[in-house]
Amino acid sequence: MTINIILLGPPGAGKGTQAKRLVDERGLVQLSTGDMLRAARSSGTEMGKRVAEVMDRGELVTDEIVIGLIREQLDRGGKGFIFDGFPRTLAQADALGRLLEETGMKLDAVIELQVDDEALVGRIVKRAEESRAAGQEVRRDDTPEVFADRLREYYKKTAPLLGYYYAKGDLQAVDGMGAMDDVAEAIAAKLP
Ligand code: B4P
């Protein structure tokens, strides 16, 4: 059975965490625009440098770049896709709708991970501390200051997608405040 799902939610809600579990458990292909953009920044190309500046300010990268990155991946097929952190704007949502139609795919669910703002910032600070303790590179956008800007971008540009997908009958809200296993179980219960 093929399924295509979107994981939607504020920064730090656990989209990447839950996407990885769905890869392991259901063999879906994870398309994380955050990971793709971090790979672009590490590549040191002109595009990567522009992307890095935008991400470090806590802003969203342009729709054109992000949609292009997703378009390149849609032939990876298999058991279906998890769109992790994409779409993040109404323009991206429209573009995804067109891309799915062109490739004969359909969307099965849009999962909204609900986590309150205070918990989000706590997770981001913890992730930065853990990376530092492990001697790993700390994400430049994982500071309370940049996080505040990321959250503002979320409410301004991404939160309108909740109404967009609700109106289409695709939106499924999941409590993202619990332990990772509990969140995974709640997501599984919403999927076909
Ligand atoms: P992303 O990489 O998508 O990152 P995110 O929103 O910060 O995190 P996510 O929700 O995946 O949280 P995670 O599982 O890691 O975006 C980064 C940046 O890229 C954006 O700000 C933007 O600039 C750019 N970008 C990405 N997509 C874009 C697009 N479509 N358009 C334009 N720009 C785009 O979890 C966070 C932490 O919480 C982890 O440490 C994790 O271990 C912990 N955690 C997870 N679940 C937990 C739980 N249940 N309980 C406790 N801790 C938990």
Coordinates of N, CA and C and ligand atoms in Angstrom, one line a residue:
M1 N 0.8 -1.2 0.0 CA 0.0 0.0 0.0 C 0.9 1.3 0.0
T2 N 0.6 2.2 -0.9 CA 1.3 3.4 -1.0 C 0.6 4.5 -0.2
I3 N 1.4 5.3 0.7 CA 0.8 6.4 1.3 C 1.7 7.6 1.2
N4 N 1.1 8.8 1.1 CA 1.9 10.0 1.1 C 1.3 10.9 2.2
I5 N 2.2 11.4 3.1 CA 1.7 12.2 4.1 C 2.6 13.5 4.3
I6 N 2.0 14.5 4.9 CA 2.7 15.7 5.2 C 2.8 15.8 6.7
L7 N 4.0 16.1 7.3 CA 4.1 16.4 8.7 C 4.3 17.9 8.9
L8 N 3.3 18.5 9.5 CA 3.2 19.9 9.7 C 3.3 20.3 11.2
G9 N 3.9 21.4 11.4 CA 4.0 21.8 12.8 C 5.1 22.8 13.0
P10 N 5.1 23.5 14.2 CA 6.1 24.6 14.4 C 7.5 24.0 14.5
P11 N 8.5 24.8 14.4 CA 9.9 24.4 14.5 C 10.1 23.6 15.8
G12 N 10.8 22.5 15.8 CA 11.0 21.7 17.0 C 9.9 20.8 17.4
A13 N 8.8 20.8 16.6 CA 7.6 20.0 17.0 C 7.9 18.5 16.9
G14 N 8.9 18.1 16.2 CA 9.3 16.7 16.1 C 9.0 16.1 14.8
K15 N 8.9 16.9 13.7 CA 8.6 16.4 12.4 C 9.7 15.5 11.9
G16 N 10.9 15.9 12.1 CA 12.1 15.1 11.6 C 12.1 13.8 12.4
T17 N 11.9 13.9 13.7 CA 12.0 12.8 14.6 C 11.0 11.7 14.2
Q18 N 9.7 12.1 14.0 CA 8.7 11.2 13.7 C 8.8 10.7 12.2
A19 N 9.3 11.5 11.3 CA 9.5 11.1 9.9 C 10.5 9.9 9.9
K20 N 11.6 10.0 10.7 CA 12.6 8.9 10.7 C 11.9 7.6 11.2
R21 N 11.0 7.7 12.1 CA 10.4 6.5 12.6 C 9.5 5.9 11.5
L22 N 8.8 6.8 10.8 CA 7.9 6.2 9.7 C 8.8 5.6 8.6
V23 N 10.0 6.1 8.4 CA 10.9 5.5 7.4 C 11.2 4.0 7.9
D24 N 11.5 3.9 9.2 CA 11.9 2.6 9.7 C 10.7 1.6 9.7
E25 N 9.6 2.2 10.2 CA 8.4 1.3 10.4 C 7.6 1.0 9.1
R26 N 7.5 2.0 8.2 CA 6.7 1.7 7.0 C 7.4 1.8 5.7
G27 N 8.7 2.0 5.8 CA 9.5 2.0 4.5 C 9.2 3.2 3.6
L28 N 8.7 4.3 4.2 CA 8.4 5.5 3.4 C 9.7 6.3 3.1
V29 N 9.6 7.1 2.1 CA 10.8 7.9 1.8 C 10.6 9.3 2.4
Q30 N 11.6 9.7 3.2 CA 11.5 11.0 3.9 C 12.0 12.1 3.0
L31 N 11.2 13.1 2.8 CA 11.7 14.3 2.0 C 11.7 15.5 3.0
S32 N 12.8 15.7 3.6 CA 13.0 16.8 4.6 C 13.6 18.0 3.9
T33 N 12.9 19.1 3.7 CA 13.5 20.3 3.1 C 14.5 20.9 4.0
G34 N 14.4 20.7 5.3 CA 15.4 21.2 6.2 C 16.7 20.5 6.0
D35 N 16.7 19.2 5.9 CA 17.9 18.4 5.6 C 18.5 18.8 4.2
M36 N 17.6 18.9 3.2 CA 18.1 19.3 1.9 C 18.8 20.6 1.9
L37 N 18.2 21.6 2.7 CA 18.8 22.9 2.7 C 20.1 22.9 3.5
R38 N 20.2 22.1 4.6 CA 21.4 22.0 5.3 C 22.5 21.4 4.5
A39 N 22.1 20.4 3.6 CA 23.1 19.8 2.7 C 23.6 20.9 1.7
A40 N 22.6 21.7 1.2 CA 23.0 22.7 0.3 C 24.0 23.7 0.9
R41 N 23.7 24.1 2.2 CA 24.6 25.0 2.8 C 26.0 24.4 3.0
S42 N 26.1 23.1 3.3 CA 27.4 22.5 3.5 C 28.2 22.4 2.2
S43 N 27.4 22.4 1.1 CA 28.1 22.2 -0.2 C 29.0 23.5 -0.5
G44 N 28.7 24.6 0.1 CA 29.5 25.8 -0.1 C 29.2 26.5 -1.5
T45 N 28.2 26.0 -2.2 CA 27.9 26.7 -3.5 C 27.3 28.1 -3.3
E46 N 27.2 28.8 -4.3 CA 26.6 30.2 -4.2 C 25.2 30.1 -3.6
M47 N 24.4 29.1 -4.1 CA 23.1 28.9 -3.6 C 23.1 28.5 -2.2
G48 N 24.0 27.6 -1.8 CA 24.2 27.2 -0.4 C 24.5 28.4 0.5
K49 N 25.3 29.3 0.0 CA 25.7 30.5 0.9 C 24.4 31.3 1.1
R50 N 23.6 31.5 0.1 CA 22.4 32.3 0.2 C 21.4 31.6 1.2
V51 N 21.3 30.3 1.0 CA 20.4 29.6 1.9 C 20.9 29.7 3.4
A52 N 22.2 29.6 3.6 CA 22.7 29.7 5.0 C 22.3 31.0 5.6
E53 N 22.5 32.1 4.9 CA 22.2 33.4 5.4 C 20.7 33.5 5.9
V54 N 19.8 33.0 5.0 CA 18.4 33.0 5.3 C 18.1 32.1 6.6
M55 N 18.6 30.9 6.6 CA 18.3 30.0 7.7 C 18.9 30.6 9.0
D56 N 20.0 31.2 9.0 CA 20.6 31.7 10.2 C 19.8 32.9 10.8
R57 N 19.0 33.5 9.9 CA 18.1 34.6 10.4 C 16.8 34.0 10.9
G58 N 16.6 32.7 10.8 CA 15.3 32.1 11.2 C 14.2 32.3 10.2
E59 N 14.6 32.7 9.0 CA 13.5 33.0 8.0 C 13.3 31.7 7.1
L60 N 12.3 31.8 6.2 CA 12.1 30.7 5.3 C 12.9 31.0 4.0
V61 N 13.4 30.0 3.4 CA 14.1 30.0 2.2 C 13.0 30.2 1.1
T62 N 13.4 30.8 -0.1 CA 12.4 31.1 -1.1 C 11.7 29.9 -1.6
D63 N 10.4 30.1 -1.9 CA 9.6 29.0 -2.4 C 10.2 28.3 -3.7
E64 N 10.8 29.2 -4.5 CA 11.4 28.7 -5.8 C 12.4 27.6 -5.5
I65 N 13.3 27.9 -4.6 CA 14.4 27.0 -4.3 C 13.9 25.7 -3.7
V66 N 13.0 25.9 -2.7 CA 12.5 24.7 -2.0 C 11.6 23.8 -2.9
I67 N 10.8 24.4 -3.7 CA 9.9 23.6 -4.6 C 10.8 22.8 -5.6
G68 N 11.9 23.5 -6.1 CA 12.8 22.9 -7.0 C 13.4 21.6 -6.3
L69 N 13.8 21.8 -5.1 CA 14.5 20.6 -4.4 C 13.5 19.4 -4.3
I70 N 12.2 19.7 -4.0 CA 11.3 18.6 -3.8 C 11.0 18.0 -5.2
R71 N 10.9 18.8 -6.2 CA 10.6 18.3 -7.6 C 11.6 17.3 -8.0
E72 N 12.9 17.6 -7.7 CA 14.0 16.6 -8.1 C 13.9 15.3 -7.4
Q73 N 13.1 15.2 -6.3 CA 13.1 13.9 -5.5 C 11.9 13.0 -5.8
L74 N 10.9 13.6 -6.5 CA 9.6 12.9 -6.6 C 9.6 11.6 -7.4
D75 N 10.8 11.3 -8.1 CA 10.8 10.0 -8.8 C 11.4 8.9 -7.9
R76 N 11.5 9.1 -6.6 CA 12.1 8.1 -5.7 C 11.0 7.1 -5.2
G77 N 9.7 7.4 -5.6 CA 8.6 6.5 -5.4 C 8.6 5.6 -4.2
G78 N 8.6 4.3 -4.5 CA 8.5 3.3 -3.4 C 7.2 3.2 -2.8
K79 N 7.2 3.1 -1.4 CA 5.9 2.9 -0.7 C 5.2 4.2 -0.4
G80 N 5.9 5.3 -0.8 CA 5.2 6.6 -0.6 C 6.2 7.6 0.1
F81 N 5.7 8.8 0.3 CA 6.6 9.9 0.8 C 6.1 10.5 2.1
I82 N 7.0 10.9 2.9 CA 6.7 11.7 4.1 C 7.3 13.1 3.7
F83 N 6.4 14.1 3.6 CA 6.9 15.4 3.4 C 7.1 16.1 4.7
D84 N 8.4 16.2 5.1 CA 8.8 16.6 6.4 C 9.2 18.1 6.4
G85 N 8.4 19.0 6.9 CA 8.7 20.4 6.9 C 8.4 21.1 5.5
F86 N 7.7 20.4 4.7 CA 7.3 21.0 3.4 C 5.9 20.5 3.2
P87 N 4.9 21.3 2.7 CA 5.1 22.7 2.5 C 5.1 23.6 3.7
R88 N 5.6 24.8 3.6 CA 5.7 25.8 4.7 C 5.0 27.1 4.4
T89 N 4.5 27.2 3.1 CA 3.8 28.4 2.7 C 2.6 27.9 1.8
L90 N 1.7 28.9 1.6 CA 0.5 28.5 0.7 C 1.0 28.2 -0.7
A91 N 2.0 29.0 -1.2 CA 2.5 28.8 -2.5 C 3.1 27.4 -2.6
Q92 N 3.9 27.0 -1.6 CA 4.4 25.6 -1.6 C 3.3 24.6 -1.6
A93 N 2.3 24.8 -0.8 CA 1.2 23.8 -0.8 C 0.5 23.7 -2.2
D94 N 0.3 24.8 -2.8 CA -0.3 24.8 -4.2 C 0.6 24.0 -5.1
A95 N 1.9 24.3 -5.0 CA 2.9 23.7 -5.9 C 2.9 22.2 -5.7
L96 N 2.9 21.8 -4.4 CA 2.9 20.3 -4.1 C 1.6 19.7 -4.7
G97 N 0.5 20.3 -4.5 CA -0.8 19.8 -5.1 C -0.6 19.5 -6.6
R98 N 0.0 20.5 -7.3 CA 0.2 20.3 -8.7 C 1.2 19.2 -9.0
L99 N 2.3 19.2 -8.3 CA 3.3 18.1 -8.5 C 2.7 16.7 -8.3
L100 N 1.9 16.6 -7.3 CA 1.3 15.3 -7.0 C 0.3 14.9 -8.1
E101 N -0.4 15.9 -8.6 CA -1.4 15.6 -9.6 C -0.7 15.2 -10.9
E102 N 0.4 15.9 -11.2 CA 1.2 15.6 -12.5 C 1.8 14.2 -12.4
T103 N 2.2 13.8 -11.2 CA 2.8 12.4 -11.1 C 1.8 11.3 -10.7
G104 N 0.5 11.7 -10.7 CA -0.5 10.7 -10.4 C -0.5 10.2 -9.0
M105 N 0.0 11.0 -8.0 CA 0.0 10.6 -6.6 C -1.1 11.4 -5.9
K106 N -1.5 10.8 -4.7 CA -2.5 11.6 -3.9 C -2.0 11.7 -2.5
L107 N -2.5 12.7 -1.8 CA -2.2 12.9 -0.4 C -3.1 12.1 0.5
D108 N -2.6 11.4 1.4 CA -3.4 10.6 2.3 C -3.7 11.2 3.6
A109 N -2.8 12.0 4.1 CA -3.0 12.7 5.4 C -2.1 13.8 5.6
V110 N -2.5 14.9 6.3 CA -1.7 16.0 6.8 C -1.7 15.9 8.3
I111 N -0.6 15.5 8.9 CA -0.5 15.4 10.3 C 0.0 16.7 10.9
E112 N -0.8 17.3 11.8 CA -0.3 18.5 12.5 C 0.2 18.1 13.9
L113 N 1.4 18.3 14.2 CA 2.0 18.0 15.5 C 1.8 19.3 16.4
Q114 N 1.0 19.1 17.4 CA 0.7 20.3 18.3 C 1.6 20.3 19.5
V115 N 2.4 21.3 19.6 CA 3.3 21.4 20.8 C 3.3 22.9 21.2
D116 N 3.2 23.1 22.6 CA 3.1 24.5 22.9 C 4.5 25.2 22.9
D117 N 4.5 26.5 22.7 CA 5.7 27.3 22.4 C 6.8 27.1 23.4
E118 N 6.4 27.1 24.7 CA 7.4 26.9 25.8 C 8.1 25.6 25.6
A119 N 7.4 24.5 25.3 CA 8.0 23.2 25.2 C 9.0 23.2 24.0
L120 N 8.6 23.9 22.9 CA 9.4 24.0 21.7 C 10.7 24.6 22.0
V121 N 10.7 25.7 22.6 CA 12.0 26.4 22.9 C 12.9 25.5 23.8
G122 N 12.2 24.8 24.7 CA 13.0 23.9 25.6 C 13.7 22.8 24.8
R123 N 13.0 22.3 23.8 CA 13.6 21.2 23.0 C 14.8 21.7 22.2
I124 N 14.6 22.9 21.7 CA 15.7 23.5 20.8 C 16.9 23.7 21.7
V125 N 16.7 24.3 22.9 CA 17.9 24.6 23.7 C 18.5 23.3 24.1
K126 N 17.7 22.2 24.4 CA 18.2 20.9 24.8 C 19.0 20.3 23.6
R127 N 18.5 20.4 22.4 CA 19.2 19.9 21.3 C 20.6 20.5 21.1
A128 N 20.6 21.9 21.3 CA 21.9 22.6 21.2 C 22.9 22.1 22.3
E129 N 22.4 21.9 23.5 CA 23.2 21.5 24.6 C 23.8 20.1 24.3
E130 N 22.9 19.2 23.8 CA 23.3 17.8 23.6 C 24.4 17.7 22.5
S131 N 24.2 18.5 21.4 CA 25.1 18.5 20.3 C 26.5 19.0 20.8
R132 N 26.5 20.1 21.7 CA 27.7 20.6 22.2 C 28.4 19.6 23.1
A133 N 27.6 18.9 23.9 CA 28.2 17.9 24.8 C 28.8 16.8 24.0
A134 N 28.2 16.4 22.9 CA 28.7 15.3 22.1 C 29.8 15.8 21.1
G135 N 30.2 17.0 21.2 CA 31.3 17.5 20.3 C 30.8 17.7 18.9
Q136 N 29.5 17.7 18.7 CA 28.9 17.9 17.3 C 28.7 19.3 17.0
E137 N 28.5 19.6 15.7 CA 28.2 21.0 15.3 C 26.8 21.3 15.8
V138 N 26.7 22.5 16.4 CA 25.4 23.0 16.9 C 24.7 23.7 15.7
R139 N 23.4 23.4 15.5 CA 22.7 24.1 14.4 C 22.7 25.6 14.7
R140 N 23.1 26.4 13.7 CA 23.2 27.9 13.9 C 21.8 28.5 14.3
D141 N 20.7 27.8 13.9 CA 19.4 28.4 14.2 C 18.8 27.9 15.5
D142 N 19.6 27.1 16.2 CA 19.1 26.5 17.5 C 19.6 27.4 18.7
T143 N 19.2 28.7 18.6 CA 19.4 29.6 19.7 C 18.1 30.2 20.1
P144 N 17.8 30.6 21.3 CA 16.5 31.1 21.7 C 16.2 32.3 20.9
E145 N 17.2 33.2 20.5 CA 16.9 34.4 19.7 C 16.4 34.0 18.3
V146 N 17.2 33.2 17.6 CA 16.8 32.8 16.3 C 15.5 32.0 16.3
F147 N 15.3 31.2 17.4 CA 14.1 30.4 17.5 C 12.9 31.3 17.5
A148 N 13.0 32.4 18.2 CA 11.8 33.3 18.3 C 11.4 33.8 16.9
D149 N 12.4 34.0 16.1 CA 12.1 34.5 14.7 C 11.5 33.3 13.9
R150 N 12.0 32.1 14.1 CA 11.5 31.0 13.4 C 10.0 30.7 13.7
L151 N 9.7 30.9 15.0 CA 8.3 30.7 15.5 C 7.4 31.8 14.9
R152 N 7.9 33.0 14.8 CA 7.1 34.1 14.2 C 6.9 33.8 12.7
E153 N 7.9 33.3 12.0 CA 7.7 32.9 10.6 C 6.7 31.8 10.5
Y154 N 6.7 30.9 11.4 CA 5.7 29.8 11.4 C 4.3 30.3 11.5
Y155 N 4.1 31.2 12.5 CA 2.7 31.7 12.7 C 2.3 32.6 11.5
K156 N 3.2 33.3 10.9 CA 2.8 34.2 9.8 C 2.6 33.4 8.5
K157 N 3.5 32.5 8.2 CA 3.5 31.9 6.8 C 3.0 30.4 6.8
T158 N 3.3 29.7 7.8 CA 2.9 28.3 7.8 C 1.6 27.9 8.4
A159 N 1.3 28.6 9.5 CA 0.0 28.3 10.2 C -1.2 28.4 9.3
P160 N -1.2 29.3 8.3 CA -2.4 29.4 7.4 C -2.6 28.1 6.7
L161 N -1.6 27.2 6.6 CA -1.8 25.9 5.9 C -2.8 25.0 6.7
L162 N -2.9 25.3 8.0 CA -3.8 24.4 8.8 C -5.2 24.6 8.3
G163 N -5.6 25.8 8.0 CA -7.0 26.1 7.5 C -7.1 25.5 6.0
Y164 N -6.0 25.7 5.3 CA -6.0 25.2 3.9 C -6.3 23.7 3.8
Y165 N -5.6 22.9 4.7 CA -5.8 21.5 4.6 C -7.0 21.0 5.3
Y166 N -7.4 21.8 6.3 CA -8.7 21.5 7.1 C -9.8 21.5 6.1
A167 N -9.8 22.6 5.3 CA -10.9 22.8 4.3 C -10.9 21.7 3.3
K168 N -9.8 21.1 3.0 CA -9.8 20.0 2.0 C -10.1 18.6 2.7
G169 N -10.3 18.6 4.0 CA -10.6 17.4 4.8 C -9.4 16.5 5.0
D170 N -8.2 17.1 4.9 CA -7.0 16.3 5.0 C -6.3 16.4 6.4
L171 N -6.7 17.4 7.2 CA -5.9 17.7 8.4 C -6.3 16.8 9.6
Q172 N -5.2 16.2 10.2 CA -5.4 15.4 11.4 C -4.5 15.9 12.5
A173 N -5.1 16.4 13.6 CA -4.2 16.9 14.6 C -3.8 15.8 15.6
V174 N -2.5 15.9 16.0 CA -1.9 14.9 16.9 C -1.2 15.7 18.0
D175 N -1.4 15.2 19.3 CA -0.8 15.9 20.4 C 0.7 15.5 20.4
G176 N 1.6 16.5 20.2 CA 3.0 16.2 20.1 C 3.7 16.5 21.3
M177 N 3.0 16.7 22.5 CA 3.6 17.0 23.7 C 4.2 15.8 24.5
G178 N 3.7 14.6 24.1 CA 4.0 13.4 24.9 C 5.4 12.9 24.5
A179 N 5.7 11.7 25.1 CA 7.0 11.1 24.8 C 7.0 10.7 23.3
M180 N 8.2 10.5 22.7 CA 8.3 10.2 21.3 C 7.5 9.0 20.9
D181 N 7.5 7.9 21.7 CA 6.8 6.7 21.4 C 5.3 7.0 21.4
D182 N 4.8 7.8 22.3 CA 3.4 8.1 22.4 C 2.9 8.9 21.2
V183 N 3.8 9.8 20.7 CA 3.5 10.6 19.6 C 3.4 9.7 18.3
A184 N 4.4 8.8 18.2 CA 4.4 7.9 17.1 C 3.2 7.0 17.0
E185 N 2.7 6.6 18.2 CA 1.5 5.8 18.3 C 0.3 6.6 17.8
A186 N 0.2 7.8 18.3 CA -0.9 8.7 17.9 C -0.9 9.0 16.4
I187 N 0.3 9.1 15.8 CA 0.3 9.3 14.4 C -0.1 8.1 13.6
A188 N 0.4 6.9 14.1 CA 0.0 5.6 13.4 C -1.5 5.5 13.4
A189 N -2.2 5.9 14.5 CA -3.6 5.7 14.6 C -4.4 6.6 13.6
K190 N -3.7 7.6 13.0 CA -4.4 8.5 12.1 C -4.1 8.1 10.6
L191 N -3.2 7.1 10.4 CA -2.8 6.8 9.0 C -3.6 5.6 8.5
P192 N -3.8 5.5 7.2 CA -4.5 4.4 6.6 C -3.7 3.1 6.8
Ligands
B4P1 P1 13.7 21.9 9.8 O1 14.9 21.2 9.5 O2 12.4 21.4 9.1 O3 13.6 21.9 11.3 P2 12.6 22.2 12.5 O4 11.3 22.7 12.1 O5 13.4 23.0 13.4 O6 12.4 20.8 13.3 P3 11.5 19.5 13.5 O7 10.0 19.8 13.7 O8 11.8 18.6 12.4 O9 12.0 19.0 14.9 P4 12.9 17.8 15.3 O10 12.2 16.5 15.0 O11 14.3 18.0 14.8 O12 13.8 23.5 9.3 C1 15.0 24.2 9.6 C2 15.0 25.5 8.7 O13 15.1 25.2 7.3 C3 13.8 26.4 8.8 O14 13.8 27.3 9.8 C4 13.9 27.2 7.4 O15 14.8 28.2 7.4 C5 14.4 26.1 6.5 N1 13.3 25.4 5.7 C6 13.0 24.1 5.9 N2 12.0 23.7 5.1 C7 11.6 24.9 4.4 C8 10.6 25.1 3.5 N3 9.7 24.2 3.1 N4 10.5 26.4 3.0 C9 11.3 27.3 3.4 N5 12.3 27.2 4.3 C10 12.5 25.9 4.8 O16 12.9 17.9 16.9 C11 13.5 19.0 17.6 C12 14.1 18.5 18.9 O17 13.0 18.0 19.8 C13 15.0 17.3 18.7 O18 16.1 17.5 19.6 C14 14.3 16.1 19.2 O19 15.1 15.1 19.7 C15 13.3 16.7 20.2 N6 12.0 16.0 20.2 C16 11.3 15.6 19.2 N7 10.1 15.0 19.6 C17 10.1 15.1 21.0 C18 9.2 14.7 22.0 N8 8.1 14.0 21.7 N9 9.5 14.9 23.3 C19 10.7 15.6 23.6 N10 11.6 16.0 22.7 C20 11.4 15.7 21.4

